[in-house]
Coordinates of C-alpha atoms in Angstrom, one line a residue:
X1 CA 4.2 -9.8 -6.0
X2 CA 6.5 -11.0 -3.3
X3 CA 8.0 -8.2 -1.2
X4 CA 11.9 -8.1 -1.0
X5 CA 13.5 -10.1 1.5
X6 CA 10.2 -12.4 2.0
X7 CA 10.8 -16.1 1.1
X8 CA 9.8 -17.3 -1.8
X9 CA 8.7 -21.3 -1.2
X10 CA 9.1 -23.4 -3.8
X11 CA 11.4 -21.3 -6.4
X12 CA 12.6 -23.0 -8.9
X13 CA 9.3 -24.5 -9.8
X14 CA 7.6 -21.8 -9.7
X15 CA 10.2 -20.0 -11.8
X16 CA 10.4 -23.0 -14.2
X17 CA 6.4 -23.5 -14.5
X18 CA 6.0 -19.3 -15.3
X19 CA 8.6 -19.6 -17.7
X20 CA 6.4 -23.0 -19.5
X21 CA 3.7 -20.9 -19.6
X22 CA 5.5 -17.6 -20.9
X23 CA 7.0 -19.8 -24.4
X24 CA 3.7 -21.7 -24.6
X25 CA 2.1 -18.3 -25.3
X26 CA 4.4 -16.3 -27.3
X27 CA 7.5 -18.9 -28.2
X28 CA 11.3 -19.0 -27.4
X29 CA 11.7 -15.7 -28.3
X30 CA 9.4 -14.6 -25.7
X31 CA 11.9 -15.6 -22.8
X32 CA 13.2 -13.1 -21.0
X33 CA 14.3 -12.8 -17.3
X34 CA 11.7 -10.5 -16.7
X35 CA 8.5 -12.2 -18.4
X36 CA 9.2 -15.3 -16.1
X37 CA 9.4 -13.1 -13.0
X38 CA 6.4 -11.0 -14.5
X39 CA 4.5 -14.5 -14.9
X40 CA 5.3 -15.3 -11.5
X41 CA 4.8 -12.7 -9.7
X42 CA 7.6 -12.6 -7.9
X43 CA 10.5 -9.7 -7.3
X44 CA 12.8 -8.9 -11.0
X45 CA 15.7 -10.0 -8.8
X46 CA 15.1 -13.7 -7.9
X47 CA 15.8 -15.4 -10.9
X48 CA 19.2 -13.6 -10.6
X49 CA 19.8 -14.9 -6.9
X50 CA 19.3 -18.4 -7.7
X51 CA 20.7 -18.3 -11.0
X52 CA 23.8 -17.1 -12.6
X53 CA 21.9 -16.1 -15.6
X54 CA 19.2 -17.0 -18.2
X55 CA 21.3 -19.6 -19.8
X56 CA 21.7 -21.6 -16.9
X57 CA 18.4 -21.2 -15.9
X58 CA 16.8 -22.7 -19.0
X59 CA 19.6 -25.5 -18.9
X60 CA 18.8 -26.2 -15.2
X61 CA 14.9 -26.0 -16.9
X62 CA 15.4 -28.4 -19.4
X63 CA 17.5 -30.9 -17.2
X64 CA 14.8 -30.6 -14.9
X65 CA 12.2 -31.9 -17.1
X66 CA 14.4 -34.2 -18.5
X67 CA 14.8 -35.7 -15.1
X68 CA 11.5 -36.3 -14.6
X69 CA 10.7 -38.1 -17.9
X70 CA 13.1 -40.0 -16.5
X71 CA 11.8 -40.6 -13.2
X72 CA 8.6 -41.2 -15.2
X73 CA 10.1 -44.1 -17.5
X74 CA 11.9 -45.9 -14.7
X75 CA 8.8 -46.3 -12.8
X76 CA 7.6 -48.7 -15.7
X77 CA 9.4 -51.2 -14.6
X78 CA 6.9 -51.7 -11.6
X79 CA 4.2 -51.1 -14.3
X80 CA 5.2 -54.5 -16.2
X81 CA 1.7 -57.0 -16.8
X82 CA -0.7 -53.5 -15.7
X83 CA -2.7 -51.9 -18.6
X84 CA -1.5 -51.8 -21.9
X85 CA 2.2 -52.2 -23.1
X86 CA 1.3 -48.7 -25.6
X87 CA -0.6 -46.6 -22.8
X88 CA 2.7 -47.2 -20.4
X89 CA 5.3 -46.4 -23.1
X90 CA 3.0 -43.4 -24.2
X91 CA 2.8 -41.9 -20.5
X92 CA 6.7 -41.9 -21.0
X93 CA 7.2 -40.6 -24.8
X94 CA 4.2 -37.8 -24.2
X95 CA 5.6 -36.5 -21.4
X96 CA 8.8 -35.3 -23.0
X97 CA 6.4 -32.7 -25.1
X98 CA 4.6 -31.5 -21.6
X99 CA 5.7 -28.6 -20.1
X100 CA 6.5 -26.7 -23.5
X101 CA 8.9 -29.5 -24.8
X102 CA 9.5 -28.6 -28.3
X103 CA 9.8 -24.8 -27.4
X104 CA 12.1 -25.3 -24.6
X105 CA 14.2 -27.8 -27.0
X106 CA 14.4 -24.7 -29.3
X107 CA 14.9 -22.2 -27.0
X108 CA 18.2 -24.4 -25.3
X109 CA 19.8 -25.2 -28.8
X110 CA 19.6 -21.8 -29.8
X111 CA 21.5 -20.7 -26.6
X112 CA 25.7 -21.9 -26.7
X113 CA 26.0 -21.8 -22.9
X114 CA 22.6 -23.3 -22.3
X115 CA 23.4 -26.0 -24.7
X116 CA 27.2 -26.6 -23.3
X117 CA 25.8 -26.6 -19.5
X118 CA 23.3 -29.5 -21.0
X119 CA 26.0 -31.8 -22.6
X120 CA 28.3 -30.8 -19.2
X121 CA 25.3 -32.1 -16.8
X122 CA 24.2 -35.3 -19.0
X123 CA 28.2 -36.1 -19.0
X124 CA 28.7 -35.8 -15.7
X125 CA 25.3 -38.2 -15.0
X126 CA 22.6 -36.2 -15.2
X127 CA 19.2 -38.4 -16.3
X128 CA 18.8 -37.5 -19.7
X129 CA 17.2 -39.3 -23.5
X130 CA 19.7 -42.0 -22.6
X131 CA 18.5 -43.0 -18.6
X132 CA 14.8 -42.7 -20.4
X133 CA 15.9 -45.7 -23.3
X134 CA 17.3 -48.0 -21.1
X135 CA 14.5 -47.9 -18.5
X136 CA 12.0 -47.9 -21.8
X137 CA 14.6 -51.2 -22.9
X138 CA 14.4 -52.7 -19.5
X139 CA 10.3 -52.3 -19.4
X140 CA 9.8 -54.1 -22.7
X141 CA 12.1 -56.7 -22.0
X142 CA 10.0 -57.3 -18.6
X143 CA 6.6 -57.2 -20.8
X144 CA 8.1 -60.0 -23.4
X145 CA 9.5 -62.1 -20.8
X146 CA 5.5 -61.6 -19.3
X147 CA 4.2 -62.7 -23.2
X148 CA 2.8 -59.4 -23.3
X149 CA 5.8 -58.3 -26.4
X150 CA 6.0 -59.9 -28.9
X151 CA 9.4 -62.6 -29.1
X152 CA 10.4 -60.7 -32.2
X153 CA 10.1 -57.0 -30.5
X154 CA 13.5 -55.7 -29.9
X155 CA 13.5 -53.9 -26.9
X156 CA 16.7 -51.9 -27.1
X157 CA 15.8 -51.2 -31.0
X158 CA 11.8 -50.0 -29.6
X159 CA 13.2 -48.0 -27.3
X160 CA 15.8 -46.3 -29.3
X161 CA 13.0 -45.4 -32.1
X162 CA 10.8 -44.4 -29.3
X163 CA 13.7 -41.8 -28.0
X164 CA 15.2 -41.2 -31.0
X165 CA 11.5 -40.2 -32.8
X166 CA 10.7 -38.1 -29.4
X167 CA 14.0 -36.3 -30.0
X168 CA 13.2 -35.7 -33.2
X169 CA 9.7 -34.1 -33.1
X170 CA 11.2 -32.1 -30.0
X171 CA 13.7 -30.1 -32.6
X172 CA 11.5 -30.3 -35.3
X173 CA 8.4 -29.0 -33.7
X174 CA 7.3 -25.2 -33.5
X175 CA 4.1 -22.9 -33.0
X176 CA 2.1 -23.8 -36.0
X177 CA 3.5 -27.1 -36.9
X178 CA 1.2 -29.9 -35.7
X179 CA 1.3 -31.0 -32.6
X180 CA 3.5 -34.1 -32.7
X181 CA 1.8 -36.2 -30.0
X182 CA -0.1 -37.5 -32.3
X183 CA 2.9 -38.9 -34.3
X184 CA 4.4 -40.3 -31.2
X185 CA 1.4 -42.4 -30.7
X186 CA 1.0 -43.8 -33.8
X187 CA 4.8 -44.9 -34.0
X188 CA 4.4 -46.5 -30.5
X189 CA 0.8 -48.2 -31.3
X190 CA 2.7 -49.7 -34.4
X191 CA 6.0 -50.7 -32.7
X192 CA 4.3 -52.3 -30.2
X193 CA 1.5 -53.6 -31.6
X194 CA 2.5 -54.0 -35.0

């Protein structure tokens, strides 16, 4: 436990990655101020000093991990004639259910503020589903121009089922449903190589 008045390095991750782990094991409901400080080991006050509440802090979560999806998806563009077209654009889609995606997803649409601080911040610019199609789009339009796609593959279209599917088995997905990587896979194997 870190003593009061000690700094803490690295807060926000640490904060975000004990509160991953504290709806991996017991689900949205499980969220509370004090299991994510509990999980990290760190003073019941901290969250509150670099937060204004829970609600932003699961918003500035979720934008956080949106971000680097993001991050993730715009570095395919240097990954354009390396390994496979579907192992790239599976790195990308797969990572959006790391990091207790689908819970998270549940846990921020079942907040109002938390939800309204998401749509603020992806207004205002903040990397979101829409940054991680257009750098899928721009990806698979370097892989066709390379031969590597298919002339008849629609990038924009790909990438919008990509996102759009990803989005979908994030809000559809909780503990005891099956885990929808598998899903993900299959629709980018088929998309791709199909």
């Amino acid at each position: 436990m870190s003593p009061r008045g000690v700094a803490t390095p690295d807060v926000r991750e640490r904060l975000f990655a004990a509160a991953e782990r504290v709806v991996e094991r017991g689900g949205p409901g499980a969220l509370t101020s004090r299991a994510i400080t509990t999980e990290a080991g760190c003073s019941k006050g901290l969250l509150h000093a670099h937060f204004a509440g829970l609600d932003e802090f699961v918003a500035e979560l979720c934008l956080d991990r949106f971000a680097r999806t993001a991050a993730k998806a715009q570095a395919l563009s240097g990954l354009a004639g390396q390994g496979t077209v579907a192992r790239n654009l599976n790195a990308v889609a797969l990572a959006l259910f790391d990091s207790a995606g689908p819970a998270l997803s549940g846990l921020a649409i079942s907040r109002p503020a938390t939800t309204l601080r998401i749509r603020e911040a992806l207004e205002g610019g903040a990397p979101g589903l829409t940054a991680i199609q257009e750098a899928i789009t721009g990806y698979l339009m370097a892989e066709r121009r390379l031969g590597r796609v298919a002339e008849t593959v629609d990038p924009g279209t790909v990438a919008l089922a990509i996102v759009g599917t990803a989005h979908h088995l994030l809000m559809a997905s909780w503990p005891d449903t099956p885990d929808p990587r598998s899903s993900m896979t299959r629709l980018v194997d088929a998309l791709v190589d199909g």
